[in-house]
XYZ file of C-alpha atoms in Angstrom:
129
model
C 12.677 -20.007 4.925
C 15.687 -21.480 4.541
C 18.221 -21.314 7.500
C 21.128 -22.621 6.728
C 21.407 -19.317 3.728
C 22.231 -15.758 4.568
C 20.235 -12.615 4.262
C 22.021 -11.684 1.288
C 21.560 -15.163 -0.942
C 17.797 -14.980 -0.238
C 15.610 -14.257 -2.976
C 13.930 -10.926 -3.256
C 10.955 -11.874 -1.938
C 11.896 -13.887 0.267
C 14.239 -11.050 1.739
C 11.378 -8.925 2.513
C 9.632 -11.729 4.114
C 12.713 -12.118 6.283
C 12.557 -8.109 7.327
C 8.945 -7.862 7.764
C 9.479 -11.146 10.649
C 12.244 -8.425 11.857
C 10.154 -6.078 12.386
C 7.278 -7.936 13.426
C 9.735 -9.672 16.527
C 9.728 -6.535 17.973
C 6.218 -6.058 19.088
C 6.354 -2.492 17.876
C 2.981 -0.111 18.328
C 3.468 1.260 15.013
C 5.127 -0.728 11.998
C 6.434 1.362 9.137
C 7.230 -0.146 5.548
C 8.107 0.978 2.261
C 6.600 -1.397 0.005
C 6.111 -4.014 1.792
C 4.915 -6.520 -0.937
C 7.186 -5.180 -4.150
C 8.914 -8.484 -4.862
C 5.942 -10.740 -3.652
C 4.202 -13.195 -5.551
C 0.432 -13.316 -5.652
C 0.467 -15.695 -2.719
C 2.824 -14.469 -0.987
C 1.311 -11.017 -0.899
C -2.267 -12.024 0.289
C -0.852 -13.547 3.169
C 1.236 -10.248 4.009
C -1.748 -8.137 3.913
C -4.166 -10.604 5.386
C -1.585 -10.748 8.010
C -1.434 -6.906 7.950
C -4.905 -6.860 8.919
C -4.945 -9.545 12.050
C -2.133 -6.839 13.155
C -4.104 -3.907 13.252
C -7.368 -5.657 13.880
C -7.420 -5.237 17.372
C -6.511 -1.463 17.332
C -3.292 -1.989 19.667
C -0.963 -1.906 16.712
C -1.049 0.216 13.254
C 1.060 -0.123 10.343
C 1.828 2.345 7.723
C 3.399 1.756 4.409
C 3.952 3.585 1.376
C 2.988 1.869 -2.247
C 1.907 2.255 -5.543
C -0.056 -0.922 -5.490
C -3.549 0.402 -5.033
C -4.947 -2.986 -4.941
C -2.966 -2.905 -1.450
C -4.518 -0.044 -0.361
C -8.324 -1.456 -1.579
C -8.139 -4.860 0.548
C -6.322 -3.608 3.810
C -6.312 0.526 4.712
C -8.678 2.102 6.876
C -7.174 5.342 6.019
C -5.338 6.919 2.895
C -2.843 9.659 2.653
C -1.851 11.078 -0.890
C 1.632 12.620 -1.659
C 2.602 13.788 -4.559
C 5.612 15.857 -5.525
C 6.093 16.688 -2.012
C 2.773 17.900 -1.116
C -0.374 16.397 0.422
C -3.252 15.917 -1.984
C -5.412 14.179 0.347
C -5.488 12.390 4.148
C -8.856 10.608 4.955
C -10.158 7.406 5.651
C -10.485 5.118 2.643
C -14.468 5.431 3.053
C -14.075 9.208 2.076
C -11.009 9.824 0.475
C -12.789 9.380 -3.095
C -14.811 11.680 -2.003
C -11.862 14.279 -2.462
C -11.549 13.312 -6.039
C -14.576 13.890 -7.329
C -13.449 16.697 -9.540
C -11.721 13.949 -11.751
C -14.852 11.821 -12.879
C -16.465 12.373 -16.043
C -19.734 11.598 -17.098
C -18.707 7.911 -18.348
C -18.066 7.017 -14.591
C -20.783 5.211 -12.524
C -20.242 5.807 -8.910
C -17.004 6.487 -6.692
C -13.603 6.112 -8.692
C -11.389 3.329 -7.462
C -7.914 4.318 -6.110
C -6.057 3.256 -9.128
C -8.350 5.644 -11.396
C -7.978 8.143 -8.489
C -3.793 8.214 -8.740
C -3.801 7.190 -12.883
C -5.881 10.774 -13.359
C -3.876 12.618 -10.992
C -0.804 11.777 -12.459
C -1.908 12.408 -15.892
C -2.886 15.804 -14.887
C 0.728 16.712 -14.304
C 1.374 15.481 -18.065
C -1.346 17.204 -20.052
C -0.071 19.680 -22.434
């Protein structure tokens, strides 16, 4: 990072880089983002969640973050929680949460949907006329 800029002339990524080492200085139990890698590149985001996972590893610390990446979701949670519209479609961890969704397979599908088909179906529902 470059310290002779301010906050505000950073780039977008790498102002969220800058706020996650915020957050991170604090030594915080529980670590709370919203979105944590929007704005990332590619490598830039597999460090974030690789680091996201030698956080939590040890069980001391957790972190919880909202996103619509799923791909997030498939490489670092241990647990998923579903909100849609307000309500809560489904809180379990990631090992069973497809379980939950098994009403939305169809015959074409071998095994467990991933968590992209899992949120692409559910939100289609809504949109079915």
């Amino acid at each position: 990072m470059d310290e002779s800029k301010r906050v505000r002339e950073l780039s977008a990524g790498m102002r969220v880089k800058y706020q996650i080492a915020v957050a991170l200085s604090h030594q915080a139990e529980l670590l709370i983002f919203d979105e944590p890698t929007s704005g990332l590149d590619p490598v830039s985001r597999d460090e974030l969640l690789t680091l996201f996972r030698a956080i939590a590893a040890d069980g001391k610390r957790s972190i919880l973050f909202s996103t619509h990446i799923t791909s997030d979701l498939e490489r670092c949670a241990d647990d998923i929680t579903y909100i849609k519209d307000g309500r809560l479609l489904s809180s379990a961890p990631k090992a069973d949460f497809a379980a939950a969704f098994r009403h939305l397979r169809t015959p074409e599908d071998r095994g467990e949907l991933t968590l992209e088909e899992i949120m692409v179906r559910t939100e289609r529902r809504t949109f079915h006329v």
